[in-house]
Coordinates of C-alpha atoms in Angstrom, one line a residue:
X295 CA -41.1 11.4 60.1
X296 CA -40.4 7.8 61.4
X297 CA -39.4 7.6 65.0
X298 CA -37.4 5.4 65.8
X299 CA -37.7 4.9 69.9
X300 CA -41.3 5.8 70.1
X301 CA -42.5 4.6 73.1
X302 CA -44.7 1.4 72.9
X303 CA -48.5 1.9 73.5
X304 CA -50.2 0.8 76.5
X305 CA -52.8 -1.4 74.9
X306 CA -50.2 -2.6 72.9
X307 CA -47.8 -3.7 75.9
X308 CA -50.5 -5.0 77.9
X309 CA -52.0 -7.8 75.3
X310 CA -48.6 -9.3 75.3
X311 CA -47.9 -12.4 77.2
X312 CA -43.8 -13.8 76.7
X313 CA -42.9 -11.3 74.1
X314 CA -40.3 -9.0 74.2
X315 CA -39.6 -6.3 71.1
X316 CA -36.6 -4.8 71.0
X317 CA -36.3 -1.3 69.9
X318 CA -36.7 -1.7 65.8
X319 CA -39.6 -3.7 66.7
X320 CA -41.5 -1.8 69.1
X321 CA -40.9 1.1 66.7
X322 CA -42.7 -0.8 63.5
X323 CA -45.5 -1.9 66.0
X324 CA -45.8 2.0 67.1
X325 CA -46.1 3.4 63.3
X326 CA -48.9 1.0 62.5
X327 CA -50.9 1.4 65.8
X328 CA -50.4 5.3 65.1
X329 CA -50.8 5.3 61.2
X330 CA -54.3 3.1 61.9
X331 CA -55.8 5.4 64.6
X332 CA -55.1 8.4 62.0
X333 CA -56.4 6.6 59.4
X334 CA -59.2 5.0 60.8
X335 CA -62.3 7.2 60.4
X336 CA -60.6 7.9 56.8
X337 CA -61.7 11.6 57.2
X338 CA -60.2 14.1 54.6
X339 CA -60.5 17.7 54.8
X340 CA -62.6 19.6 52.4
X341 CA -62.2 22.6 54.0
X342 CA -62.1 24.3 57.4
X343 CA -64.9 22.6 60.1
X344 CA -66.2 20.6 56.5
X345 CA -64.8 17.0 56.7
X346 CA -65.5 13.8 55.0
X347 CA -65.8 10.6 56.9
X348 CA -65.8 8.2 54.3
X349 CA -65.9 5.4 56.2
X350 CA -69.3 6.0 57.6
X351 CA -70.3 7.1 54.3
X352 CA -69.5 3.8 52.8
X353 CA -71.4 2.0 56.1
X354 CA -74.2 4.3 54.8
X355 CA -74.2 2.9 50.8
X356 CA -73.9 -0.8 51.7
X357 CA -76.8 -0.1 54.1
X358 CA -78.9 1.8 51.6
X359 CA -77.9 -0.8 48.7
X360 CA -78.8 -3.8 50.8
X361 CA -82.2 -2.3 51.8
X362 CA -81.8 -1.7 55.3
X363 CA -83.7 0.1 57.6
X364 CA -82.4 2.0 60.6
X365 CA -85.9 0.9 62.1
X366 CA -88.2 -1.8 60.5
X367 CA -91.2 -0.4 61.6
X368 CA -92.7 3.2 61.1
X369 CA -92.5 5.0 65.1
X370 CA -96.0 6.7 64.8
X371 CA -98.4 3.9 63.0
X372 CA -96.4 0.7 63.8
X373 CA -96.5 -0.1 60.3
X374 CA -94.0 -2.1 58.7
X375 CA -92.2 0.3 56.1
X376 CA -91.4 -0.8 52.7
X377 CA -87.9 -0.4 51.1
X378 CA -87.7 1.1 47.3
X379 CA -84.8 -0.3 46.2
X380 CA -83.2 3.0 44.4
X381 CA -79.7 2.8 45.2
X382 CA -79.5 -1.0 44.7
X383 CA -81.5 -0.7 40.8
X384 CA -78.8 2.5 39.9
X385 CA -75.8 0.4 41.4
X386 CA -76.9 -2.4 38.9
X387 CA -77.8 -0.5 35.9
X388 CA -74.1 0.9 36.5
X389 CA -72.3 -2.5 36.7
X390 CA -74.2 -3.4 33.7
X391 CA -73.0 -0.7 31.5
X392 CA -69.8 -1.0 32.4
X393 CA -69.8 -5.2 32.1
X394 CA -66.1 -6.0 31.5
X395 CA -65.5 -9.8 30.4
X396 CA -62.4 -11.7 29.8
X397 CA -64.0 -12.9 26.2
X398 CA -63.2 -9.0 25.0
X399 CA -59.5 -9.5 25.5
X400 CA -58.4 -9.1 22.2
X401 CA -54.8 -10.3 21.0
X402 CA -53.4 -8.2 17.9
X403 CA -50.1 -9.4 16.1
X404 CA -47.2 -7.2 15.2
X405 CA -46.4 -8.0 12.4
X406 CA -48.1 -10.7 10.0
X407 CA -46.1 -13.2 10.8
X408 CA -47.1 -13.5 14.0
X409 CA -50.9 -14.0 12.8
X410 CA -50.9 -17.9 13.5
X411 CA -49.7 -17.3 16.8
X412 CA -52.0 -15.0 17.9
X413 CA -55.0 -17.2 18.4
X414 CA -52.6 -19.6 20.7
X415 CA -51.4 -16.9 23.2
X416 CA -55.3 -15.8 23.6
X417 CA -55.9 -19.2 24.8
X418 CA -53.1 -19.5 26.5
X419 CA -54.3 -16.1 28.5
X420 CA -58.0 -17.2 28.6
X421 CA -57.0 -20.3 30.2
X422 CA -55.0 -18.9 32.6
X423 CA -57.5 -16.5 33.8
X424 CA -60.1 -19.1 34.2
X425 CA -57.3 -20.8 36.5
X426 CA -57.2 -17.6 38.9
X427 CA -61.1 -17.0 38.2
X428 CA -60.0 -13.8 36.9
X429 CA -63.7 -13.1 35.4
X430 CA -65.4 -13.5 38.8
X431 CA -62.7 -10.5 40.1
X432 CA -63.9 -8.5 37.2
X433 CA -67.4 -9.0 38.2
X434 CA -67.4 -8.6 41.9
X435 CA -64.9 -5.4 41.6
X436 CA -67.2 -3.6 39.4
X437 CA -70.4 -4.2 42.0
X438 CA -67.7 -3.1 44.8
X439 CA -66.7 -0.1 42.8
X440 CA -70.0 1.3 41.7
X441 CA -71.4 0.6 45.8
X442 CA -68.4 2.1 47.4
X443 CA -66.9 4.2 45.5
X444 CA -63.3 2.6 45.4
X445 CA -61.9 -1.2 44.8
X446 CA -58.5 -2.2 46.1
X447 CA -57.2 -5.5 44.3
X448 CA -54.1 -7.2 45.9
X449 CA -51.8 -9.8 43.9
X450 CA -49.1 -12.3 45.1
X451 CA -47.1 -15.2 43.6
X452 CA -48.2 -18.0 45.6
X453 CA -47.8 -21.6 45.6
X454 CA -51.1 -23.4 44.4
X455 CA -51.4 -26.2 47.1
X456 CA -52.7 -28.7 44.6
X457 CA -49.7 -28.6 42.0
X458 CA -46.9 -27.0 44.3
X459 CA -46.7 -24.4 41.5
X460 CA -46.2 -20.8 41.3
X461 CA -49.4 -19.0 40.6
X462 CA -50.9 -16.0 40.3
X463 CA -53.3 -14.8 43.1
X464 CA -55.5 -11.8 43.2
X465 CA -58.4 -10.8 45.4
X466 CA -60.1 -7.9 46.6
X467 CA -59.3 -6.0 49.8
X468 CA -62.8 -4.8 51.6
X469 CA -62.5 -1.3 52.5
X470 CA -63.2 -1.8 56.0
X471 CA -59.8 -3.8 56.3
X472 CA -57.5 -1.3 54.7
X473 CA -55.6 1.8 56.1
X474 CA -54.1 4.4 53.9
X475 CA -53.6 8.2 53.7
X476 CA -57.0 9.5 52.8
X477 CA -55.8 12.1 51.4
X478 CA -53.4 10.5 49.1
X479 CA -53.4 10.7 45.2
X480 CA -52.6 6.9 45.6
X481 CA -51.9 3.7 47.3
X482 CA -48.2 3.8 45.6
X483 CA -47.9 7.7 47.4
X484 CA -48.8 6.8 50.8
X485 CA -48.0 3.7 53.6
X486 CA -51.0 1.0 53.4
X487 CA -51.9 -1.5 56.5
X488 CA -53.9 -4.3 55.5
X489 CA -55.7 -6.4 57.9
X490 CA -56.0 -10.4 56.8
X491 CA -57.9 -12.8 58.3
X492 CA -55.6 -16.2 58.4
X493 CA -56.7 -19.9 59.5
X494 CA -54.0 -21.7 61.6
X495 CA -53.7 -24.1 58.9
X496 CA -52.9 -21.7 56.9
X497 CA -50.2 -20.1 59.2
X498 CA -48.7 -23.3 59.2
X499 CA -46.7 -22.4 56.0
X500 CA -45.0 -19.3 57.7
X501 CA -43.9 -21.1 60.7
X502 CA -40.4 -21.7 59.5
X503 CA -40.1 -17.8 57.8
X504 CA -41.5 -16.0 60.7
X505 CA -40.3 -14.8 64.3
X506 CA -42.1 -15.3 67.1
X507 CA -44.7 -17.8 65.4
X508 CA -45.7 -19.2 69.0
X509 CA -47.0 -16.0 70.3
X510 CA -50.0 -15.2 67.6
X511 CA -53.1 -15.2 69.6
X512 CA -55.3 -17.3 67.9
X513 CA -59.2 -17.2 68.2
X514 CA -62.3 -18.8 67.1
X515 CA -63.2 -17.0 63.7
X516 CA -62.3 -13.0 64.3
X517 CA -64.6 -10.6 62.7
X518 CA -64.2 -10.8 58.8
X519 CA -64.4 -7.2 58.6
X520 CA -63.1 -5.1 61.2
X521 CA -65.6 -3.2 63.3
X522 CA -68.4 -5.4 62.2
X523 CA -69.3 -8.3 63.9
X524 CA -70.0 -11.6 62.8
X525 CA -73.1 -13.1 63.5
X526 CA -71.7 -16.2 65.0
X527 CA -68.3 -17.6 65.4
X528 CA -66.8 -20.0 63.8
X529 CA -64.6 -23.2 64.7
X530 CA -61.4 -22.8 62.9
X531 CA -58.3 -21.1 64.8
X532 CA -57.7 -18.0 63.1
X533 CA -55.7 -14.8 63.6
X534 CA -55.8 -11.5 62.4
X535 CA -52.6 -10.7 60.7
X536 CA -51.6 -7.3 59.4
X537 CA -49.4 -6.1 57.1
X538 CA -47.6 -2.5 56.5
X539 CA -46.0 -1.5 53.1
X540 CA -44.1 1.5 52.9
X541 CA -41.2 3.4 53.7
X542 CA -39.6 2.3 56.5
X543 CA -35.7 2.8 58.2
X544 CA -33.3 0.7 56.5
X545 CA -32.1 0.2 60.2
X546 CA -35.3 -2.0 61.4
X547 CA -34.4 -4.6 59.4
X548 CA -30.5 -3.9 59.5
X549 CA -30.4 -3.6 63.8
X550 CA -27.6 -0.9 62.6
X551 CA -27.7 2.5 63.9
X552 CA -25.8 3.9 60.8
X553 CA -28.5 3.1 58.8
X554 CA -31.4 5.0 60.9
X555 CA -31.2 7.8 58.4
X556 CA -31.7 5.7 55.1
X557 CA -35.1 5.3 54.4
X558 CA -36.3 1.8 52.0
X559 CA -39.6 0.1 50.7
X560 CA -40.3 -1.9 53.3
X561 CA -42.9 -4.8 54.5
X562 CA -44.0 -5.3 58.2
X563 CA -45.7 -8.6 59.2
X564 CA -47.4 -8.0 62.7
X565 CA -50.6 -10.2 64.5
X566 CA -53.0 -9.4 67.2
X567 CA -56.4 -9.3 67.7
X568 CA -57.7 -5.7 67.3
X569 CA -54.3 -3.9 66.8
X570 CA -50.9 -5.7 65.9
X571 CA -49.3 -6.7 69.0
X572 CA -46.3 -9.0 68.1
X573 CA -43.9 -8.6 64.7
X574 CA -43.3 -11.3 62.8
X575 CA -41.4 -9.8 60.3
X576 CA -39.4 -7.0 59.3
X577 CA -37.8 -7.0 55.6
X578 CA -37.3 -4.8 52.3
X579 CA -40.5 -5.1 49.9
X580 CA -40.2 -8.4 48.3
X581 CA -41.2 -7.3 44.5
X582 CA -38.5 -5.8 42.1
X583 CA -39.9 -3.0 41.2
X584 CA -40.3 -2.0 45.0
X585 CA -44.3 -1.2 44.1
X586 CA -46.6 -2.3 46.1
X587 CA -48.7 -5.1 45.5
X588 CA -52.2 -3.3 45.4
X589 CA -53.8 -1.3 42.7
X590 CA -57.0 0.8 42.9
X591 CA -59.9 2.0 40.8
X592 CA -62.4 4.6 41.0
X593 CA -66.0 5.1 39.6
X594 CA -65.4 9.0 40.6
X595 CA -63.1 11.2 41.7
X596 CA -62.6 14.0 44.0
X597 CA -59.5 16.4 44.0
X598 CA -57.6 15.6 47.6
X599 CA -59.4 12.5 48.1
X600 CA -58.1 9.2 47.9
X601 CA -61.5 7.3 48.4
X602 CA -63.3 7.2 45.2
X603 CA -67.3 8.6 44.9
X604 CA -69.7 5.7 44.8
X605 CA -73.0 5.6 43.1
X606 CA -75.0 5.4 46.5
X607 CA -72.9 8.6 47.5
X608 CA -74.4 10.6 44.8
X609 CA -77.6 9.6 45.1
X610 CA -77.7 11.1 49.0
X611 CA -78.0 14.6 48.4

């Protein structure tokens, strides 16, 4: 159920400085501050006092595939210990089998006429995935896949800065910046918050769209992943920006009370540094067909679990 009046959180209504949400808006900041602390351990039930709390386990894979100790040094001889790298050789050996590449697309004609023009549309496709690097997505989402277990890929129409044209964007969304119902069969079943890391550069461009542009809180380089910190900042104003896609009141982005009963895909635009503290934007989801603009893959699955089963995983027991 989405409440409508819930009251605004404390850590929320303290980071503020000049900004004022009215109801609808306090209400949108209130479901992603509450959908995120539910969601933020990602634990699913197995069954009663058995849980899985898949965000440590991915911590747990990365570490083990990366060849990190919890300790360098052994606590009885002092000796340095020596990492057999296990996970990281099965993790490889799986992206290797699976090896997708754009020079397997094949392009097949219906009908014979269409032979001679079959050849054109192929390079027509190759080229325009070498334009949005689409092999290098391939690549890096099957080593993300096989290490954690699941790979989210987003994709927007955007403007390419260079040629002021439309193009195709897609990249991949770490897991430790994404928020969905870990119990979910899918993204497309449940509400996702995604957490993006924005320059002020390149905020610029929203400036004119947004509300309340003057009151993101800009620092020097947030954390790229949240809950890990970077080593050292950086020197570029940026903001962390987050994003809600789901059902939401037709009445947020209405202001009419009639419509507090009529539910609608919906997209929420919120910054702040930790938790969203100020909206920016309140509006029906942007795409036709009302999906939302991430898809997911798996290398296993288990029944009532949303996060996929790594290789790493598997190899704990």
């Amino acid at each position: 159920m989405l409440t409508l009046h819930a009251p605004l959180p404390k850590n929320i209504a303290s980071a503020i400085a000049g900004y004022h949400p009215d109801d609808y808006e306090t209400a949108a900041l209130t479901i992603i501050t509450t959908e995120k602390t539910q969601w933020d351990e990602m634990v699913v039930n197995v069954t009663d006092g058995v849980q899985y709390m898949v965000r440590n386990v991915i911590k747990q894979a990365r570490r083990y595939y990366s060849g990190i100790f919890n300790t360098q040094y052994d606590e009885v001889t002092g000796d340095k210990k020596i990492w057999v790298p296990m996970t990281n050789t099965a993790v490889e050996q799986v992206v290797k089998s699976i090896d997708l590449d754009t020079k397997d697309i094949l392009i097949e004609p219906g009908k014979p006429s269409a032979m001679n023009v079959a050849p054109l549309i192929r390079a027509a496709i190759l080229n325009l995935f070498k334009k949005i690097s689409f092999g290098q997505l391939l690549n890096d989402s099957t080593t993300v896949v096989a290490r954690d277990g699941t790979v989210v890929v987003k994709s927007a129409v955007v403007k390419d800065p260079n040629t002021n044209k439309k193009i195709i964007k897609s990249y991949i969304v770490d897991m430790f910046n994404v928020w969905t119902d870990p119990s979910s069969n899918n993204i497309q079943e449940s509400a996702i918050i995604e957490r993006i890391i924005k320059t002020k550069p390149e905020l610029e461009f929203y400036r004119s769209v947004w509300d309340n542009f003057d009151n993101i809180n800009f620092g020097q380089q947030p954390d790229k992943l949240y809950g890990i910190s970077n080593i050292s900042p950086g020197t570029i104003p940026s903001a962390e920006i987050w994003e809600r896609w789901g059902l939401i009141p037709k009445s947020w982005i209405t202001k009419d009370k009639s419509d507090d009963d009529t539910l609608v895909e919906g997209l929420i635009v919120a910054s702040g540094a930790g938790s969203p503290s100020v909206i920016h934007y309140i509006g029906n989801n942007p795409r036709k067909d009302k999906r939302k603009p991430y898809e997911e893959c798996w290398y296993k699955r288990i029944p009532g679990r949303w996060p996929g089963v790594g290789v790493p995983e598997l190899l704990f027991s």
